[in-house]
XYZ file of C-alpha atoms in Angstrom:
610
model
C 0.000 0.000 0.000
C 1.557 3.324 1.028
C 5.291 3.778 0.607
C 7.860 4.963 3.166
C 11.438 6.074 2.541
C 13.861 7.593 5.053
C 17.504 8.660 4.852
C 20.281 9.907 7.109
C 23.784 10.410 5.728
C 25.759 12.969 3.768
C 23.851 13.076 0.478
C 20.880 15.209 -0.448
C 18.022 13.647 1.525
C 15.495 14.994 -0.968
C 17.160 13.214 -3.882
C 17.521 9.917 -2.042
C 13.984 9.961 -0.660
C 12.270 10.984 -3.900
C 14.311 8.406 -5.801
C 13.172 5.745 -3.344
C 9.543 6.843 -3.649
C 9.785 6.384 -7.417
C 10.665 2.740 -6.797
C 7.520 2.381 -4.666
C 5.042 3.881 -7.121
C 3.854 0.369 -7.972
C 2.274 0.115 -4.510
C -0.541 2.494 -5.443
C -0.944 6.004 -4.025
C -2.841 9.263 -4.383
C -0.375 11.815 -2.968
C 3.275 12.197 -1.992
C 5.414 14.262 0.332
C 8.907 14.804 1.725
C 10.265 16.386 4.910
C 13.938 17.314 5.361
C 15.807 18.396 8.467
C 18.391 21.161 8.208
C 19.833 24.025 10.262
C 16.582 25.968 9.947
C 14.579 23.042 11.310
C 12.037 20.869 9.519
C 11.070 21.833 5.973
C 8.510 19.915 3.956
C 6.440 19.810 0.794
C 3.602 17.487 -0.134
C 1.075 17.304 -2.924
C -2.002 15.436 -4.066
C -1.507 13.402 -7.235
C 1.387 11.587 -8.814
C 4.946 11.915 -7.594
C 5.711 14.032 -10.656
C 3.563 16.832 -9.181
C 5.710 16.899 -6.046
C 8.936 16.662 -8.053
C 7.964 19.711 -10.086
C 7.407 21.717 -6.913
C 10.668 20.518 -5.385
C 12.565 21.449 -8.531
C 11.393 25.028 -8.082
C 12.038 25.106 -4.345
C 14.285 22.244 -3.202
C 14.569 21.075 0.390
C 18.171 21.263 1.612
C 19.479 18.772 4.139
C 20.912 15.301 4.630
C 18.204 13.807 6.855
C 14.725 13.213 5.521
C 11.614 11.085 5.265
C 9.085 10.688 2.471
C 5.799 8.975 1.745
C 3.377 7.989 -0.977
C -0.133 7.820 0.495
C -3.175 5.726 -0.362
C -6.157 7.357 1.320
C -7.777 5.701 4.329
C -8.575 8.581 6.701
C -9.513 11.678 4.754
C -9.782 12.293 1.018
C -6.691 12.720 -1.165
C -5.475 16.295 -0.643
C -2.332 18.293 0.054
C -3.347 18.636 3.708
C -3.958 14.926 4.199
C -0.693 13.924 2.530
C 2.280 12.739 4.571
C 4.615 13.632 6.237
C 2.554 15.029 9.096
C 4.016 17.507 11.564
C 3.025 18.883 14.928
C 1.853 22.490 15.051
C 5.331 23.805 15.931
C 6.936 21.770 13.138
C 9.341 20.096 15.555
C 8.320 16.476 14.779
C 7.637 14.828 11.425
C 6.039 11.420 10.885
C 5.344 9.128 7.938
C 2.992 6.241 8.570
C 1.645 3.158 6.822
C -1.361 1.459 8.385
C -4.217 2.608 10.603
C -4.364 3.896 14.177
C -7.660 2.435 15.350
C -7.968 4.547 18.523
C -6.886 7.849 16.964
C -10.188 9.585 17.793
C -9.937 9.400 21.607
C -6.263 10.408 21.423
C -7.180 13.314 19.142
C -9.925 14.442 21.523
C -7.447 14.358 24.398
C -4.942 16.451 22.444
C -7.612 18.901 21.314
C -8.573 19.398 24.951
C -4.938 20.314 25.641
C -5.062 23.007 22.979
C -3.420 21.273 20.022
C -4.768 22.204 16.598
C -5.098 19.836 13.632
C -4.905 20.630 9.941
C -5.821 17.267 8.394
C -8.453 14.536 8.585
C -5.897 11.769 9.068
C -5.129 9.451 11.933
C -1.402 10.021 11.319
C -1.370 13.664 12.373
C -2.337 12.461 15.849
C 1.037 10.714 16.091
C 3.017 13.907 15.422
C 1.105 15.815 18.103
C 1.331 12.894 20.522
C 5.107 12.828 20.124
C 5.283 16.566 20.777
C 3.084 16.220 23.856
C 5.040 13.301 25.316
C 8.579 14.382 24.387
C 10.935 13.816 27.325
C 14.208 14.868 25.736
C 14.819 11.446 24.142
C 13.025 10.658 20.874
C 13.591 6.924 21.346
C 11.899 6.690 24.742
C 9.219 9.134 23.576
C 8.448 7.020 20.516
C 8.232 3.916 22.688
C 5.772 5.605 25.050
C 3.734 7.013 22.180
C 3.272 3.750 20.286
C 2.150 2.038 23.467
C -0.785 4.458 23.435
C -1.751 3.450 19.887
C -3.795 0.481 18.708
C -3.781 -0.719 15.131
C -1.263 -1.469 12.419
C 1.618 0.788 11.624
C 5.052 1.292 10.172
C 6.499 4.620 11.254
C 9.356 6.856 10.231
C 10.007 9.629 12.768
C 12.408 12.561 12.990
C 12.637 15.665 15.167
C 14.567 18.908 15.086
C 15.440 18.318 18.755
C 17.704 15.397 17.755
C 18.818 16.074 14.183
C 21.205 13.144 13.956
C 18.607 10.383 14.404
C 15.822 8.687 12.523
C 13.478 6.308 14.330
C 11.548 3.498 12.640
C 8.829 1.421 14.315
C 7.000 -1.595 12.961
C 3.739 -3.248 14.020
C 1.839 -5.317 11.422
C 3.050 -3.199 8.484
C 6.321 -4.019 6.716
C 9.473 -1.979 7.192
C 13.114 -2.574 6.284
C 16.253 -0.731 7.368
C 19.250 -0.372 5.084
C 22.879 -0.143 6.173
C 25.409 1.807 4.109
C 28.790 3.465 4.519
C 28.159 6.558 6.631
C 24.450 6.419 5.873
C 21.306 4.522 6.843
C 17.934 4.049 5.175
C 14.292 3.194 5.887
C 12.007 1.607 3.311
C 8.581 0.021 3.317
C 9.910 -2.301 0.628
C 13.399 -3.323 -0.458
C 13.296 -1.698 -3.953
C 13.109 1.717 -2.282
C 16.686 1.456 -1.015
C 18.260 -1.168 -3.253
C 19.973 1.445 -5.401
C 22.024 2.437 -2.342
C 22.530 -0.753 -0.330
C 21.939 -4.484 -0.435
C 22.411 -4.959 3.314
C 19.195 -4.675 5.282
C 17.510 -5.515 8.539
C 13.896 -6.633 8.204
C 12.054 -5.414 11.269
C 9.901 -7.926 13.099
C 6.642 -7.246 14.883
C 7.007 -4.832 17.792
C 10.538 -3.748 16.904
C 12.066 -0.355 16.340
C 15.285 0.873 14.808
C 17.355 3.941 15.667
C 19.271 5.138 12.614
C 22.317 7.388 12.611
C 25.073 8.018 10.075
C 27.257 5.605 12.042
C 24.893 2.648 12.035
C 21.623 1.126 13.170
C 20.478 -0.133 16.550
C 17.492 -2.491 16.797
C 15.400 -2.842 19.929
C 12.183 -4.285 21.249
C 9.544 -1.569 21.643
C 7.938 -3.073 24.737
C 11.066 -3.734 26.786
C 13.567 -1.388 25.165
C 16.080 -4.229 25.055
C 18.598 -4.309 22.241
C 17.932 -6.862 19.488
C 20.762 -8.657 17.685
C 20.091 -9.855 14.145
C 22.101 -10.933 11.144
C 22.107 -8.609 8.158
C 20.024 -9.844 5.225
C 21.895 -9.448 1.932
C 19.609 -8.883 -1.056
C 20.625 -10.971 -4.042
C 18.138 -9.940 -6.723
C 18.900 -7.123 -9.133
C 17.008 -3.844 -9.383
C 16.902 -4.341 -13.154
C 14.348 -7.091 -12.523
C 11.930 -4.413 -11.358
C 12.279 -2.321 -14.491
C 10.155 -2.585 -17.624
C 12.825 -4.095 -19.845
C 11.502 -2.568 -23.064
C 7.836 -3.454 -22.560
C 5.153 -0.791 -22.611
C 4.121 -1.590 -19.055
C 5.153 -3.690 -16.084
C 2.012 -5.780 -16.449
C 2.819 -6.738 -20.043
C 6.403 -7.531 -19.063
C 5.180 -9.721 -16.212
C 2.668 -11.528 -18.441
C 5.532 -12.429 -20.766
C 7.729 -13.481 -17.841
C 5.312 -16.256 -16.894
C 7.054 -19.102 -18.739
C 10.234 -18.359 -16.777
C 8.402 -17.742 -13.504
C 6.610 -21.090 -13.796
C 9.847 -22.807 -14.769
C 11.727 -21.302 -11.832
C 8.975 -22.191 -9.365
C 8.679 -25.756 -10.608
C 12.166 -26.754 -11.723
C 14.000 -27.302 -8.414
C 11.012 -29.207 -7.010
C 10.876 -32.022 -9.540
C 13.284 -34.947 -9.539
C 14.168 -35.399 -13.235
C 14.917 -39.099 -12.827
C 11.990 -40.345 -10.747
C 9.491 -37.734 -12.019
C 8.418 -37.182 -8.437
C 7.920 -33.935 -6.556
C 10.490 -32.968 -3.927
C 9.910 -30.190 -1.407
C 13.123 -30.012 0.618
C 12.077 -26.721 2.226
C 9.291 -28.429 4.173
C 10.430 -29.119 7.730
C 7.493 -31.310 8.774
C 7.826 -35.063 8.529
C 5.913 -37.130 5.993
C 4.023 -38.724 8.874
C 2.885 -35.328 10.132
C 1.883 -34.237 6.639
C -0.057 -37.453 6.069
C -1.963 -36.941 9.332
C -3.874 -33.889 8.114
C -7.487 -34.679 7.337
C -8.777 -31.155 6.725
C -7.285 -28.112 5.012
C -8.252 -24.454 4.997
C -6.933 -22.272 2.191
C -7.155 -18.611 3.214
C -6.325 -15.714 0.913
C -7.611 -12.534 -0.731
C -8.382 -11.529 -4.319
C -6.230 -13.180 -6.950
C -4.527 -15.389 -4.365
C -7.928 -16.647 -3.265
C -8.717 -17.555 -6.874
C -5.488 -19.546 -6.999
C -6.695 -21.234 -3.815
C -9.919 -22.314 -5.554
C -7.841 -24.153 -8.133
C -5.772 -25.625 -5.306
C -8.914 -26.897 -3.576
C -9.967 -28.931 -6.605
C -6.577 -30.499 -7.211
C -5.869 -31.275 -3.544
C -9.266 -32.890 -3.089
C -9.002 -34.887 -6.304
C -5.446 -36.078 -5.781
C -5.420 -36.604 -2.003
C -9.119 -37.030 -1.034
C -8.673 -34.505 1.794
C -11.558 -32.021 2.146
C -10.482 -28.421 1.524
C -12.324 -25.195 2.313
C -11.302 -21.960 0.601
C -12.068 -18.834 2.609
C -11.776 -15.121 1.925
C -9.320 -13.916 4.562
C -11.257 -10.752 5.407
C -14.261 -12.901 6.360
C -12.375 -15.830 7.844
C -10.622 -13.693 10.457
C -13.993 -12.892 12.048
C -15.330 -16.426 12.029
C -15.022 -18.979 14.756
C -13.584 -21.750 12.572
C -13.643 -25.364 13.615
C -10.135 -26.761 14.000
C -8.910 -30.171 14.980
C -5.465 -31.518 15.785
C -5.264 -32.638 12.165
C -6.148 -29.339 10.485
C -3.674 -27.580 8.211
C -4.057 -23.982 7.102
C -2.553 -22.784 3.827
C -2.285 -19.006 3.486
C -1.482 -17.436 0.115
C -0.170 -13.897 -0.345
C 1.958 -12.487 -3.140
C 3.483 -9.788 -0.942
C 3.445 -11.764 2.290
C 2.084 -8.646 4.003
C -1.661 -8.849 3.248
C -3.265 -7.673 6.486
C -6.346 -9.916 6.486
C -4.340 -12.994 5.524
C -1.799 -12.257 8.255
C -4.611 -11.891 10.782
C -6.032 -15.280 9.813
C -2.564 -16.828 10.104
C -2.090 -15.400 13.585
C -5.504 -16.526 14.785
C -4.783 -20.042 13.553
C -1.442 -20.083 15.343
C -3.186 -19.077 18.573
C -5.255 -22.245 18.179
C -2.095 -24.318 17.650
C -2.960 -24.921 13.993
C -0.014 -25.508 11.675
C 0.240 -22.938 8.888
C 1.847 -23.374 5.490
C 2.487 -20.115 3.605
C 2.722 -19.680 -0.144
C 4.296 -16.296 -0.886
C 6.579 -14.541 -3.341
C 8.581 -12.425 -0.895
C 11.445 -13.796 1.167
C 11.569 -12.112 4.561
C 7.918 -11.046 4.476
C 5.716 -11.298 7.566
C 3.806 -14.294 6.241
C 7.063 -16.071 5.423
C 8.495 -15.437 8.871
C 5.432 -16.243 10.927
C 4.172 -19.389 9.191
C 5.368 -22.820 10.319
C 6.230 -23.793 6.753
C 6.868 -21.766 3.595
C 6.793 -22.557 -0.101
C 8.109 -19.620 -2.077
C 6.839 -18.827 -5.552
C 9.969 -17.867 -7.412
C 8.193 -15.375 -9.673
C 10.621 -12.505 -9.092
C 9.490 -8.938 -8.337
C 5.951 -8.211 -9.508
C 5.431 -4.469 -9.900
C 2.064 -4.076 -11.661
C -0.873 -3.877 -9.266
C -2.802 -6.532 -11.216
C -1.136 -9.848 -10.435
C -0.242 -12.167 -13.322
C 2.943 -14.173 -12.889
C 2.406 -14.388 -9.132
C -0.981 -16.046 -9.759
C 0.351 -18.675 -12.155
C 3.282 -19.359 -9.831
C 0.876 -19.788 -6.913
C -1.202 -22.249 -8.921
C 1.910 -24.220 -9.863
C 3.018 -24.282 -6.224
C -0.389 -25.633 -5.193
C -0.104 -28.359 -7.850
C 3.311 -29.327 -6.539
C 2.090 -29.411 -2.949
C -0.950 -31.488 -3.907
C 1.231 -33.974 -5.773
C 3.701 -34.180 -2.903
C 0.877 -34.809 -0.452
C -0.539 -37.462 -2.776
C 2.873 -39.146 -2.862
C 3.056 -39.132 0.935
C -0.446 -40.506 1.337
C -0.169 -42.936 -1.557
C -3.400 -41.762 -3.170
C -1.953 -41.598 -6.703
C 0.099 -44.279 -8.397
C 3.693 -43.436 -9.314
C 2.986 -43.795 -13.034
C 0.150 -41.267 -12.845
C 2.313 -38.837 -10.885
C 5.019 -39.146 -13.532
C 2.439 -38.429 -16.227
C 1.217 -35.311 -14.417
C 4.798 -34.148 -13.923
C 5.524 -34.609 -17.636
C 2.553 -32.407 -18.490
C 3.539 -29.831 -15.886
C 7.020 -29.589 -17.365
C 5.462 -28.816 -20.758
C 3.478 -25.883 -19.377
C 6.128 -23.115 -19.774
C 6.489 -23.809 -23.502
C 2.711 -23.943 -23.875
C 2.376 -20.539 -22.169
C 4.883 -19.175 -24.680
C 2.710 -20.540 -27.489
C -0.339 -18.775 -26.093
C 1.576 -15.502 -25.784
C 2.416 -15.703 -29.485
C -1.320 -15.667 -30.235
C -2.098 -12.429 -28.424
C -3.486 -10.633 -31.469
C -6.840 -12.426 -31.191
C -7.249 -11.178 -27.619
C -6.290 -7.661 -28.672
C -9.011 -7.691 -31.344
C -11.690 -8.940 -28.962
C -10.571 -6.490 -26.262
C -10.866 -3.555 -28.639
C -14.368 -4.682 -29.572
C -15.542 -4.577 -25.940
C -13.893 -1.349 -24.831
C -17.228 0.501 -24.713
C -19.531 -2.215 -23.370
C -21.434 -1.722 -20.132
C -21.018 -5.257 -18.817
C -19.288 -8.507 -19.661
C -19.877 -11.975 -18.225
C -17.585 -14.956 -17.674
C -19.005 -18.452 -17.314
C -17.445 -21.835 -16.628
C -17.901 -24.980 -14.628
C -15.564 -26.732 -12.172
C -12.002 -25.475 -12.675
C -13.165 -23.267 -15.523
C -15.367 -21.367 -13.069
C -12.370 -20.747 -10.786
C -10.442 -19.318 -13.746
C -13.476 -17.265 -14.796
C -13.409 -15.504 -11.422
C -9.803 -14.486 -11.982
C -10.490 -13.364 -15.561
C -13.388 -11.214 -14.383
C -11.317 -9.660 -11.598
C -8.492 -8.792 -13.989
C -10.887 -7.055 -16.367
C -12.484 -5.063 -13.564
C -9.155 -4.137 -11.999
C -7.499 -2.484 -14.947
C -10.165 -1.729 -17.585
C -12.936 -0.606 -15.187
C -15.456 -2.581 -17.279
C -18.114 -4.151 -15.097
C -17.842 -7.915 -15.294
C -19.108 -10.882 -13.324
C -18.201 -14.551 -13.293
C -20.847 -17.229 -12.783
C -20.927 -20.994 -12.563
C -22.557 -21.750 -15.911
C -25.094 -24.105 -14.361
C -26.464 -21.199 -12.310
C -27.439 -19.087 -15.327
C -31.035 -20.258 -15.320
C -31.385 -19.296 -11.653
C -31.464 -15.598 -12.411
C -28.439 -14.498 -14.398
C -30.030 -15.132 -17.792
C -32.156 -12.055 -17.123
C -29.003 -9.999 -17.734
C -28.277 -11.516 -21.144
C -29.544 -9.533 -24.108
C -28.546 -8.861 -27.696
C -24.758 -8.555 -28.182
C -23.851 -8.779 -24.500
C -20.290 -10.208 -24.487
C -19.839 -13.523 -22.688
C -16.543 -15.370 -22.217
C -17.277 -19.082 -21.895
C -14.588 -21.525 -20.751
C -15.178 -25.119 -21.816
C -11.945 -27.022 -21.208
C -13.216 -29.786 -18.883
C -14.162 -32.950 -20.824
C -16.291 -34.529 -18.083
C -18.777 -31.636 -18.132
C -18.258 -30.430 -21.701
C -21.749 -31.345 -22.889
C -23.333 -29.620 -19.874
C -21.257 -26.518 -20.605
C -22.311 -26.485 -24.249
C -25.951 -26.586 -23.155
C -25.348 -23.530 -20.972
C -23.645 -21.739 -23.866
C -26.629 -22.484 -26.104
C -28.894 -20.895 -23.481
C -26.820 -17.709 -23.662
C -26.712 -17.777 -27.459
C -30.497 -18.082 -27.634
C -30.774 -14.773 -25.735
C -28.521 -12.956 -28.197
C -25.222 -13.078 -26.308
C -21.959 -12.713 -28.213
C -19.732 -15.552 -27.047
C -15.969 -15.950 -26.943
C -15.347 -19.625 -26.223
C -12.257 -21.297 -24.772
C -11.659 -24.817 -26.003
C -8.942 -27.423 -25.651
C -6.783 -28.051 -28.701
C -8.391 -30.783 -30.813
C -11.955 -29.855 -29.901
C -14.054 -29.042 -32.969
C -17.494 -28.962 -31.339
C -17.359 -25.701 -29.403
C -16.861 -23.618 -32.547
C -20.335 -24.687 -33.687
C -22.032 -22.861 -30.804
C -19.892 -19.749 -30.173
C -18.937 -16.667 -32.178
C -15.166 -16.890 -31.661
C -12.833 -19.518 -30.223
C -9.568 -19.357 -28.276
C -7.708 -22.665 -28.346
C -5.749 -23.824 -25.304
C -2.797 -26.199 -25.903
C -3.678 -29.793 -25.053
C -2.890 -30.774 -21.488
C -4.451 -32.716 -18.630
C -7.849 -31.270 -17.664
C -6.632 -30.539 -14.121
C -3.801 -28.375 -15.480
C -5.836 -26.141 -17.793
C -6.113 -23.214 -15.321
C -2.443 -22.320 -15.783
C -3.030 -22.000 -19.519
C -6.561 -20.637 -19.855
C -5.812 -17.699 -17.560
C -3.100 -16.371 -19.923
C -5.435 -15.109 -22.680
C -7.765 -13.733 -19.990
C -4.869 -11.652 -18.662
C -4.197 -10.451 -22.199
C -7.879 -9.604 -22.642
C -7.826 -7.392 -19.551
C -4.539 -5.803 -20.562
C -5.604 -4.898 -24.099
C -9.014 -3.658 -22.926
C -7.251 -1.279 -20.541
C -4.893 -0.088 -23.279
C -7.808 0.415 -25.687
C -9.515 2.610 -23.093
C -6.365 4.685 -22.590
C -5.928 3.751 -18.911
C -2.883 3.353 -16.654
C -2.426 -0.412 -16.794
C 0.094 -0.650 -13.974
C -1.614 1.678 -11.504
C -5.396 1.213 -11.637
C -7.408 3.742 -9.691
C -8.189 3.158 -6.017
C -6.042 0.002 -5.829
C -2.727 -0.862 -4.225
C -0.278 -3.696 -4.743
C 0.175 -4.687 -1.122
C -2.947 -4.342 1.037
C -1.537 -3.874 4.516
C -4.665 -2.484 6.201
C -8.069 -4.029 6.754
């Protein structure tokens, strides 16, 4: 979500901070700001809109100094405006704060401060923090910050500086990610590693309830509650910043769509024994006996990751005969779920910082439930707090709309399901080898689909002005339809809905009229005839149908207006392939409508608040 950058050293803080904020634009934001500390005190500038608006203002009137903090905001409390942008300062401009997250009890604290005579200029919860620091300051910003955060409830990552102690930056983390970079004579704060990677590869990843005190000479970590010093090894970042650049593509999303063959290959390759054609998951610490003991699985996730979980449910149940429930994390966290000693929870999060998914993970751990995480980010909260982790080696995903992370998650779920089937003995070795052979063919088949993108571009351009579009499918095709519909909504702003095709006659057919576009997936042989009947129902009401068929099928073309052919594979593996043209459909529809593909309105890459 929001982005934080902080710097203390000998360079221009404005240049370092703004440069870091540029690397965080992918997170989604509606305003940006910078504060710098110099001999005159705290100076700041902030503006509604893209970072370019702020940069133009700073070019005319730069902020001089070598200590600074900056922020890109995604509105939660208060509309996007200059006043509501971060950093926030107290009324005397002695303290400056940048904040990701939400302070749930900000209203009673604000009322208390108002009663003391403090005045507020914004609608945000964050401004309360700046005034609270000013009110509680005891001559030591570290002890003051510790006392202040103990008054606050919620989720936050904080960057704090004060003119009273110009040679320090303070960072605090609770439930919102924050990293600290270590350089030569300089230190950095970032809400994500790309923000500081240009300057250092050596970082500390703050854990829950920790704070860092940054000076030019180094970084000290401590526990917020006790104040005790924390010792931790430096994490050295191996991946290259170039991976997070567009690489010649028109957008990050298009680049990431085309990176899917490699992302799938990287996720799958090290986990398949080439000789035995069996799945190996050396990163799992649990024994085979423990894994085999699970008789119920929850898959908990949000958005695209939840759609990957729906595919995972079908394959796990089919291959292992273990019942699986897929739950939306934002709902699951408020349920009173039924656990047993043999329940396993699988949480899925691209960023590893999704607030609702993290909350579900933590609630499960309180109930002594084992949690397996599937995530793309090493060092993320989900990765650190889960009992087991399977990383999706998709590489950095910058576009807000997830593509290669989704396909990598699906592949990881396939691998886990196969491994579990091996452990439980529910699939014969020959069948496992056959599935593995087909899985290994998937990257090349994705490349084949990407070469046929022109057909999706044509269809996308034909729907750019429609009011609504519908996706239908059955079984695994329905799970993929949900993801296709979400992608279209996310980046083209075209209203779309996905329905199980068998449910059309229970109300949805009322929405079908002449020339309404319908995307119909029909890749599952066991229910193909049923699906064709549903398509005929739509066609009879005048719908214009784009059908998805498996290579070799000649029947679907007789009942639809246009056909997209998916390379032949096992029916259970079609979701990895059929989603590719749906991603292209959403992409080209967005381009046709002249929209910002990578930064859709109102959305953020990493949702770190409820």
